[in-house]
Amino acid sequence: MKLPKLLQAVLVVVGVYIGFKLVFSVGLHQPIPSSLLTMYMFFVVVATLLVTTATEESAKEMSAPIKALVEDPSKKTIRNIVFVLVPLLAAWMTYSKLAPSFEAPVELRTIHPAPPSSLKAYGKSFDMMKLENPFSKFQKEDPEKFKVLVKEGGDVYYKNCHFCHGDKLDGQGQYAQGFNPLPLNFQDVGTIAQLQESYLFWRIATGGPGLPKEATPWLSAMPVWKDFLTEDEIWKVILFLYDYTGQAPRSWAAH
Amino acid sequence: MKSFLKIMLFCILVLIGFVGYANFGIPQVKPAPPPTEEKLDLGNMTMDQFIALGEKVFNGKGTCTLCHNNVGKRAPMLDGAGEEAVANSAPLRLKDPRYKGKATTPEEYIRESMKEPSAFVVATFGSDGDTKSPMPNVTTGSIGMSEAEVDAVIAFLQNKAGSEVTVKIPVGAPPSAEGGAAAPAAPAKTPEEVIAKFGCGACHKIGKEEGALGPDLTHIGKSRNEAYLRKGILDPDADIAKNCPGAPCSPGMMPADLGTKMTGSELEMLVQYLVKSK
Amino acid sequence: MSFFSGFKRLTCLTLLLSLLFAGGFSFTSIPVFANMANAEEAVKSEGTPTESVKEGEKKAEYPPAPKLTAADYPQIGGFNPRILVWIVAQLHLWFAAFVLAVPIFVLIIEAIGMATKDQRYDNMAYEFIKVSMAAYSITASITAIMGGLLTFTLLVFYPDLFKYMASLFSRSMLAYAFLFFAESASLYVYYYGWHWLEGGFKKWVHLTIGLVLNFVGTVLMLLANAWVTFSMSPNGVDPATGAFLGSEWDVIHNFLWNPLNLHRVIANIAYGGSIIGAYAAYKFLSSSVKEEKAHYDWMGYTANVIAVGGLLPLPFAGYWLTAEIYAYSQQMGITLMGGAFAWLFIMQAVLIGALFLSVNYYLWCGMGRSEGSGRYTKHIWWIAALIVGCFLVWFTPHTLVLTNQELKALGGPYHKYLGPLGIMPAKNTAVNIMIIMTFLSFTLYRRANKIATVSWAASGSAIQAAIFVAAILNIIFLGVYHGYFTNTAYKVAASIPQVLSTAVVIISTLIIDSMMFKGAKEVGPLRWGKVPDRSQYALFMLAVSFTWLMGLMGYVRSGIRQHWHVNSIMRDNSIDAFTPTIGVAAQVVTSATVIFMAIVIFIFWLSNISSKKSAVH
């Protein structure tokens, strides 16, 4: 038996929805955020409508049951039920959207906010546009020295940073779970691999309090490292971060 | 007409959809307001501190004392006593028939003289019949003083002259592009930086700088050796050159304290640079 | 990359030619704006002959960029100067894009007509330029009015900024005015010479005039682009003071000029197609005569093909522009993609998705014109599924909006599986597959009415299918491998083979198709005009989305300068220096779109009246 087109469409939409829920919540244990799922489903519904109305026949098939519902005298009972249910559903959705709840408001946090154009630290001003790691050049010029520098950076890291960012640089340090936001996972391709070294220097030197407003400086637990580390130590630890994770800073040299 | 209305309705609905999504579908991030132009401490500064800042700039970053000293007589004294002080002589100069600037008050006159030194050249200190001043505009180039620093220097000069300080502490202006005169200068990394840092170009023709008071150094490596040049920096009055453009060279013109101000590497960089300038 | 350098050469050439045009006119004479540049300031800096720190400062006759305070911005009436200038500038841009796009469109159609020897194309090109000639002269004058209005509002509300820009671009502004004149002249020759220059060699002459017309139009746009990109990536001025260094070419040829040029030229073609598509759709819906319906259906289809042709390479041009913005300034790049504007790109993704979906929908609906389409309609659903799948990846944001419960469930703000979809490699992969699928829709549409008669038809189709599958797999492999398992330098590099894969699919399919369907049997005559009205709304969707999207991207292009009139040279110290939120920007853009649509509809209505009148005579 062939299912009516409208029912097919509804089934497809419901199937996709359940599929998303199953795969992400049950299968991967990482549920899709509801805000995103809403948008996903919106476009799934739109696309389903587009596909089912692309040809004249299927468009007729699609609209036939709706037409029948509205016009066919024999469907009076079901019509009345639907006409009561639909406004109720809309009312319920509006109510549940507007009803106050105990949920804390969603706070939007920009993880990588735009850096300032210049940075003041160590009694001088760094031009973020031109700032470069003074040690990067040794990677090619003097690999031996570079290795030593990376090792020194590693020492700095394990003395200061690994408590939160983890000994594998994966953001899983001993204290990590105590923080919200969590310490960043440097192994993730979405973090340091997306950034230039000057950016890391800025983030390490000024820490959480140095974040701009959109990145909620009041939440971050990152210390202001320029008060504890020297300029060279910060540059060395940056070398270490990239070296350990096997990432390279964002650069346009290859371009 | 019906189809026209239908189309309009459709387009308007699409637009409402877009604007609705932009307003309610995605979070509204309020971009940070424009930074107030770094106040630093100007907001909290007392007039005394402001005058102290001016003195620091006058003796340091501004490189004013390179010429405005009573040794070389290259430029009029500014911070002397009585008539010598520019803050006191300014009213007279404003009335001078040779004056061609736009200033009406002493404060404006001093500010103008820093930015457009040729607006009035004190007799005997200029070229072309005292119409052109050898002084650079201090807000540009390697000196690059900010408006606030210019004001601070005016406050310092007025205070030093014992006249009323008419300058207001500016609010919301950066004291300097590089983080203020207070910041100790970092050691220079290239000879060009050394030249810029110590303001050699204010008097000498060197590199891209075109000073016209001291000897031309662009080809100095041809005629002088390394030892002579090093000594020339550390003890400038030991041997006075004879080929100054303009008036004859005189002892005391070049600051004698470069040896204490420069780091070892800066001195060596500069000497090597000069030796190679052939 | 040689393409880009080739492009650079081309733009150099065009500029050189424009210099020749303007040579006798303005280059030896005194810049018209010289009296505007503050003469006193010029005197001021002449008084510093010894100041000679940087080479350029030897040319001390140029004043530095003015430093402004809030008092320097006139407040007149209850106007919000920024929103006023914003809307006027946006309208100017749309009309200018339209005015430039129509000749591009007409020229392409004329060339197609010449190549295929199909008189219909030539007729349509002529008809379009005839119908739009009335519209065009109004549009051109509206563009001129808008341009004048823009100058006026800038002069009134941002006098110092205008003076500064005028002092830098004095010559090119003059050249601009002159070229505007040349544009109109060549347009009239092109239009009135249409029938006179027909057939054989004469047609070539006519085509050349069309080329000159488009060339002048493009140079006009390039000049205007220079003003815009200068404010983003200033060049040719002293970085400390903003004083002009003496070479106007340096000021024009700034860092972001060419990337923006490429982006805007391509977008113009797509935009012209979409607006004309909307025009055809309007005529289609409002007419009841069968022949007319068939004609406008065909016109809408052709316009749509051209719009799609422009739409497909557009993401890559945009990608290049963004990469160059990043390369110019990390701060600008992050402000654009990761900072306050990150959500704008989700909005943009939704709009681009809407564009792709409407284009595809139009093609699917269009299969109804052919009786042979039944063979292919069964494929629509999985093409749609793939496009939607890619589209979902395309708009997945890097920063997710999470409730606290979700935060807990995820163990942090990062989503392990969706997070990686938020960065560029995933987007590149998605957009390439979306383009390939759109092209597949187009291929199926073209086949709907044909039956191949060559003996190797089956194996030919199999080869094509294999190329499609291989290219998609390759794109996914490149995206996943280079995007997630190598470092950033490769990430940029990976996008190039991805684009090449897409290009290979498109070119090879077109070649095989042209061979396979040589002398193919037609299933039946194409029933132009037999498309559902729904499909025409897809064309409106395309035009409206395109217009709105241009406005939105204009906001962000301008917004990433933040509180600068000219980035890091001249600060905006007006009370409106803050950056508005996306919601506010969307409201402004929507208002501007409504004004634009109203004027365009009015123009179409006017031209309708005039063409009806001439039909009576």
JSON list of N, CA and C in Angstrom, two decimals, chain B residues 12-54:
[
{"chain": "B", "resi": 12, "resn": "ILE", "atom": "N", "xyz": [7.46, 40.82, 1.14]},
{"chain": "B", "resi": 12, "resn": "ILE", "atom": "CA", "xyz": [7.46, 41.41, 2.48]},
{"chain": "B", "resi": 12, "resn": "ILE", "atom": "C", "xyz": [7.59, 40.31, 3.55]},
{"chain": "B", "resi": 13, "resn": "LEU", "atom": "N", "xyz": [6.88, 39.19, 3.29]},
{"chain": "B", "resi": 13, "resn": "LEU", "atom": "CA", "xyz": [6.99, 38.09, 4.25]},
{"chain": "B", "resi": 13, "resn": "LEU", "atom": "C", "xyz": [8.41, 37.57, 4.33]},
{"chain": "B", "resi": 14, "resn": "VAL", "atom": "N", "xyz": [9.05, 37.43, 3.18]},
{"chain": "B", "resi": 14, "resn": "VAL", "atom": "CA", "xyz": [10.44, 36.97, 3.17]},
{"chain": "B", "resi": 14, "resn": "VAL", "atom": "C", "xyz": [11.31, 37.93, 3.99]},
{"chain": "B", "resi": 15, "resn": "LEU", "atom": "N", "xyz": [11.09, 39.22, 3.75]},
{"chain": "B", "resi": 15, "resn": "LEU", "atom": "CA", "xyz": [11.90, 40.22, 4.47]},
{"chain": "B", "resi": 15, "resn": "LEU", "atom": "C", "xyz": [11.64, 40.15, 5.98]},
{"chain": "B", "resi": 16, "resn": "ILE", "atom": "N", "xyz": [10.34, 39.99, 6.33]},
{"chain": "B", "resi": 16, "resn": "ILE", "atom": "CA", "xyz": [10.03, 39.89, 7.75]},
{"chain": "B", "resi": 16, "resn": "ILE", "atom": "C", "xyz": [10.71, 38.65, 8.34]},
{"chain": "B", "resi": 17, "resn": "GLY", "atom": "N", "xyz": [10.71, 37.59, 7.56]},
{"chain": "B", "resi": 17, "resn": "GLY", "atom": "CA", "xyz": [11.41, 36.38, 8.01]},
{"chain": "B", "resi": 17, "resn": "GLY", "atom": "C", "xyz": [12.87, 36.67, 8.29]},
{"chain": "B", "resi": 18, "resn": "PHE", "atom": "N", "xyz": [13.52, 37.35, 7.37]},
{"chain": "B", "resi": 18, "resn": "PHE", "atom": "CA", "xyz": [14.95, 37.64, 7.55]},
{"chain": "B", "resi": 18, "resn": "PHE", "atom": "C", "xyz": [15.18, 38.52, 8.77]},
{"chain": "B", "resi": 19, "resn": "VAL", "atom": "N", "xyz": [14.42, 39.61, 8.84]},
{"chain": "B", "resi": 19, "resn": "VAL", "atom": "CA", "xyz": [14.67, 40.56, 9.92]},
{"chain": "B", "resi": 19, "resn": "VAL", "atom": "C", "xyz": [14.29, 39.93, 11.26]},
{"chain": "B", "resi": 20, "resn": "GLY", "atom": "N", "xyz": [13.26, 39.08, 11.23]},
{"chain": "B", "resi": 20, "resn": "GLY", "atom": "CA", "xyz": [12.87, 38.40, 12.46]},
{"chain": "B", "resi": 20, "resn": "GLY", "atom": "C", "xyz": [13.95, 37.44, 12.92]},
{"chain": "B", "resi": 21, "resn": "TYR", "atom": "N", "xyz": [14.51, 36.69, 11.98]},
{"chain": "B", "resi": 21, "resn": "TYR", "atom": "CA", "xyz": [15.56, 35.76, 12.36]},
{"chain": "B", "resi": 21, "resn": "TYR", "atom": "C", "xyz": [16.79, 36.52, 12.88]},
{"chain": "B", "resi": 22, "resn": "ALA", "atom": "N", "xyz": [17.11, 37.63, 12.21]},
{"chain": "B", "resi": 22, "resn": "ALA", "atom": "CA", "xyz": [18.28, 38.40, 12.64]},
{"chain": "B", "resi": 22, "resn": "ALA", "atom": "C", "xyz": [18.08, 38.97, 14.04]},
{"chain": "B", "resi": 23, "resn": "ASN", "atom": "N", "xyz": [16.81, 39.27, 14.38]},
{"chain": "B", "resi": 23, "resn": "ASN", "atom": "CA", "xyz": [16.57, 39.89, 15.69]},
{"chain": "B", "resi": 23, "resn": "ASN", "atom": "C", "xyz": [16.30, 38.87, 16.78]},
{"chain": "B", "resi": 24, "resn": "PHE", "atom": "N", "xyz": [15.60, 37.79, 16.42]},
{"chain": "B", "resi": 24, "resn": "PHE", "atom": "CA", "xyz": [15.20, 36.87, 17.47]},
{"chain": "B", "resi": 24, "resn": "PHE", "atom": "C", "xyz": [15.81, 35.49, 17.31]},
{"chain": "B", "resi": 25, "resn": "GLY", "atom": "N", "xyz": [16.25, 35.16, 16.11]},
{"chain": "B", "resi": 25, "resn": "GLY", "atom": "CA", "xyz": [16.78, 33.82, 15.88]},
{"chain": "B", "resi": 25, "resn": "GLY", "atom": "C", "xyz": [18.20, 33.66, 16.34]},
{"chain": "B", "resi": 26, "resn": "ILE", "atom": "N", "xyz": [18.96, 34.70, 16.21]},
{"chain": "B", "resi": 26, "resn": "ILE", "atom": "CA", "xyz": [20.36, 34.60, 16.62]},
{"chain": "B", "resi": 26, "resn": "ILE", "atom": "C", "xyz": [20.60, 35.56, 17.78]},
{"chain": "B", "resi": 27, "resn": "PRO", "atom": "N", "xyz": [21.53, 35.20, 18.65]},
{"chain": "B", "resi": 27, "resn": "PRO", "atom": "CA", "xyz": [21.76, 36.05, 19.82]},
{"chain": "B", "resi": 27, "resn": "PRO", "atom": "C", "xyz": [22.29, 37.41, 19.40]},
{"chain": "B", "resi": 28, "resn": "GLN", "atom": "N", "xyz": [21.86, 38.44, 20.11]},
{"chain": "B", "resi": 28, "resn": "GLN", "atom": "CA", "xyz": [22.31, 39.79, 19.81]},
{"chain": "B", "resi": 28, "resn": "GLN", "atom": "C", "xyz": [23.58, 40.08, 20.60]},
{"chain": "B", "resi": 29, "resn": "VAL", "atom": "N", "xyz": [24.69, 40.02, 19.93]},
{"chain": "B", "resi": 29, "resn": "VAL", "atom": "CA", "xyz": [25.95, 40.37, 20.59]},
{"chain": "B", "resi": 29, "resn": "VAL", "atom": "C", "xyz": [26.12, 41.87, 20.44]},
{"chain": "B", "resi": 30, "resn": "LYS", "atom": "N", "xyz": [26.25, 42.53, 21.57]},
{"chain": "B", "resi": 30, "resn": "LYS", "atom": "CA", "xyz": [26.45, 43.97, 21.49]},
{"chain": "B", "resi": 30, "resn": "LYS", "atom": "C", "xyz": [27.94, 44.22, 21.37]},
{"chain": "B", "resi": 31, "resn": "PRO", "atom": "N", "xyz": [28.39, 44.68, 20.22]},
{"chain": "B", "resi": 31, "resn": "PRO", "atom": "CA", "xyz": [29.83, 44.90, 20.09]},
{"chain": "B", "resi": 31, "resn": "PRO", "atom": "C", "xyz": [30.31, 45.92, 21.11]},
{"chain": "B", "resi": 32, "resn": "ALA", "atom": "N", "xyz": [31.53, 45.71, 21.57]},
{"chain": "B", "resi": 32, "resn": "ALA", "atom": "CA", "xyz": [32.08, 46.62, 22.59]},
{"chain": "B", "resi": 32, "resn": "ALA", "atom": "C", "xyz": [32.05, 48.04, 22.05]},
{"chain": "B", "resi": 33, "resn": "PRO", "atom": "N", "xyz": [31.70, 49.02, 22.89]},
{"chain": "B", "resi": 33, "resn": "PRO", "atom": "CA", "xyz": [31.73, 50.41, 22.43]},
{"chain": "B", "resi": 33, "resn": "PRO", "atom": "C", "xyz": [33.15, 50.81, 22.08]},
{"chain": "B", "resi": 34, "resn": "PRO", "atom": "N", "xyz": [33.32, 51.80, 21.23]},
{"chain": "B", "resi": 34, "resn": "PRO", "atom": "CA", "xyz": [34.67, 52.19, 20.85]},
{"chain": "B", "resi": 34, "resn": "PRO", "atom": "C", "xyz": [35.48, 52.57, 22.09]},
{"chain": "B", "resi": 35, "resn": "PRO", "atom": "N", "xyz": [36.72, 52.17, 22.14]},
{"chain": "B", "resi": 35, "resn": "PRO", "atom": "CA", "xyz": [37.52, 52.48, 23.32]},
{"chain": "B", "resi": 35, "resn": "PRO", "atom": "C", "xyz": [37.67, 53.98, 23.46]},
{"chain": "B", "resi": 36, "resn": "THR", "atom": "N", "xyz": [37.52, 54.47, 24.68]},
{"chain": "B", "resi": 36, "resn": "THR", "atom": "CA", "xyz": [37.81, 55.89, 24.87]},
{"chain": "B", "resi": 36, "resn": "THR", "atom": "C", "xyz": [39.31, 55.99, 24.68]},
{"chain": "B", "resi": 37, "resn": "GLU", "atom": "N", "xyz": [39.73, 56.97, 23.94]},
{"chain": "B", "resi": 37, "resn": "GLU", "atom": "CA", "xyz": [41.15, 57.01, 23.57]},
{"chain": "B", "resi": 37, "resn": "GLU", "atom": "C", "xyz": [41.98, 57.01, 24.85]},
{"chain": "B", "resi": 38, "resn": "GLU", "atom": "N", "xyz": [42.68, 55.92, 25.05]},
{"chain": "B", "resi": 38, "resn": "GLU", "atom": "CA", "xyz": [43.40, 55.57, 26.28]},
{"chain": "B", "resi": 38, "resn": "GLU", "atom": "C", "xyz": [43.66, 56.77, 27.20]},
{"chain": "B", "resi": 39, "resn": "LYS", "atom": "N", "xyz": [42.97, 56.78, 28.29]},
{"chain": "B", "resi": 39, "resn": "LYS", "atom": "CA", "xyz": [43.14, 57.90, 29.22]},
{"chain": "B", "resi": 39, "resn": "LYS", "atom": "C", "xyz": [44.45, 57.79, 29.95]},
{"chain": "B", "resi": 40, "resn": "LEU", "atom": "N", "xyz": [44.90, 56.60, 30.14]},
{"chain": "B", "resi": 40, "resn": "LEU", "atom": "CA", "xyz": [46.01, 56.28, 31.04]},
{"chain": "B", "resi": 40, "resn": "LEU", "atom": "C", "xyz": [45.70, 56.93, 32.37]},
{"chain": "B", "resi": 41, "resn": "ASP", "atom": "N", "xyz": [46.58, 57.79, 32.84]},
{"chain": "B", "resi": 41, "resn": "ASP", "atom": "CA", "xyz": [46.25, 58.37, 34.14]},
{"chain": "B", "resi": 41, "resn": "ASP", "atom": "C", "xyz": [45.90, 59.84, 34.02]},
{"chain": "B", "resi": 42, "resn": "LEU", "atom": "N", "xyz": [45.78, 60.30, 32.78]},
{"chain": "B", "resi": 42, "resn": "LEU", "atom": "CA", "xyz": [45.55, 61.73, 32.61]},
{"chain": "B", "resi": 42, "resn": "LEU", "atom": "C", "xyz": [44.34, 62.21, 33.39]},
{"chain": "B", "resi": 43, "resn": "GLY", "atom": "N", "xyz": [43.31, 61.32, 33.45]},
{"chain": "B", "resi": 43, "resn": "GLY", "atom": "CA", "xyz": [42.09, 61.71, 34.13]},
{"chain": "B", "resi": 43, "resn": "GLY", "atom": "C", "xyz": [42.34, 62.00, 35.61]},
{"chain": "B", "resi": 44, "resn": "ASN", "atom": "N", "xyz": [43.23, 61.22, 36.18]},
{"chain": "B", "resi": 44, "resn": "ASN", "atom": "CA", "xyz": [43.46, 61.36, 37.62]},
{"chain": "B", "resi": 44, "resn": "ASN", "atom": "C", "xyz": [44.67, 62.23, 37.92]},
{"chain": "B", "resi": 45, "resn": "MET", "atom": "N", "xyz": [45.28, 62.76, 36.88]},
{"chain": "B", "resi": 45, "resn": "MET", "atom": "CA", "xyz": [46.53, 63.48, 37.09]},
{"chain": "B", "resi": 45, "resn": "MET", "atom": "C", "xyz": [46.27, 64.84, 37.73]},
{"chain": "B", "resi": 46, "resn": "THR", "atom": "N", "xyz": [47.11, 65.18, 38.69]},
{"chain": "B", "resi": 46, "resn": "THR", "atom": "CA", "xyz": [47.05, 66.55, 39.21]},
{"chain": "B", "resi": 46, "resn": "THR", "atom": "C", "xyz": [47.91, 67.42, 38.30]},
{"chain": "B", "resi": 47, "resn": "MET", "atom": "N", "xyz": [47.76, 68.74, 38.44]},
{"chain": "B", "resi": 47, "resn": "MET", "atom": "CA", "xyz": [48.54, 69.63, 37.59]},
{"chain": "B", "resi": 47, "resn": "MET", "atom": "C", "xyz": [50.04, 69.45, 37.84]},
{"chain": "B", "resi": 48, "resn": "ASP", "atom": "N", "xyz": [50.41, 69.19, 39.08]},
{"chain": "B", "resi": 48, "resn": "ASP", "atom": "CA", "xyz": [51.85, 68.99, 39.37]},
{"chain": "B", "resi": 48, "resn": "ASP", "atom": "C", "xyz": [52.40, 67.78, 38.61]},
{"chain": "B", "resi": 49, "resn": "GLN", "atom": "N", "xyz": [51.59, 66.71, 38.60]},
{"chain": "B", "resi": 49, "resn": "GLN", "atom": "CA", "xyz": [52.04, 65.52, 37.89]},
{"chain": "B", "resi": 49, "resn": "GLN", "atom": "C", "xyz": [52.12, 65.80, 36.40]},
{"chain": "B", "resi": 50, "resn": "PHE", "atom": "N", "xyz": [51.18, 66.61, 35.94]},
{"chain": "B", "resi": 50, "resn": "PHE", "atom": "CA", "xyz": [51.15, 66.93, 34.51]},
{"chain": "B", "resi": 50, "resn": "PHE", "atom": "C", "xyz": [52.39, 67.73, 34.14]},
{"chain": "B", "resi": 51, "resn": "ILE", "atom": "N", "xyz": [52.74, 68.67, 35.00]},
{"chain": "B", "resi": 51, "resn": "ILE", "atom": "CA", "xyz": [53.94, 69.47, 34.75]},
{"chain": "B", "resi": 51, "resn": "ILE", "atom": "C", "xyz": [55.18, 68.58, 34.80]},
{"chain": "B", "resi": 52, "resn": "ALA", "atom": "N", "xyz": [55.18, 67.62, 35.73]},
{"chain": "B", "resi": 52, "resn": "ALA", "atom": "CA", "xyz": [56.31, 66.70, 35.82]},
{"chain": "B", "resi": 52, "resn": "ALA", "atom": "C", "xyz": [56.43, 65.87, 34.55]},
{"chain": "B", "resi": 53, "resn": "LEU", "atom": "N", "xyz": [55.26, 65.47, 34.01]},
{"chain": "B", "resi": 53, "resn": "LEU", "atom": "CA", "xyz": [55.27, 64.73, 32.74]},
{"chain": "B", "resi": 53, "resn": "LEU", "atom": "C", "xyz": [55.90, 65.59, 31.66]},
{"chain": "B", "resi": 54, "resn": "GLY", "atom": "N", "xyz": [55.50, 66.87, 31.65]},
{"chain": "B", "resi": 54, "resn": "GLY", "atom": "CA", "xyz": [56.05, 67.80, 30.67]},
{"chain": "B", "resi": 54, "resn": "GLY", "atom": "C", "xyz": [57.56, 67.90, 30.77]}
]
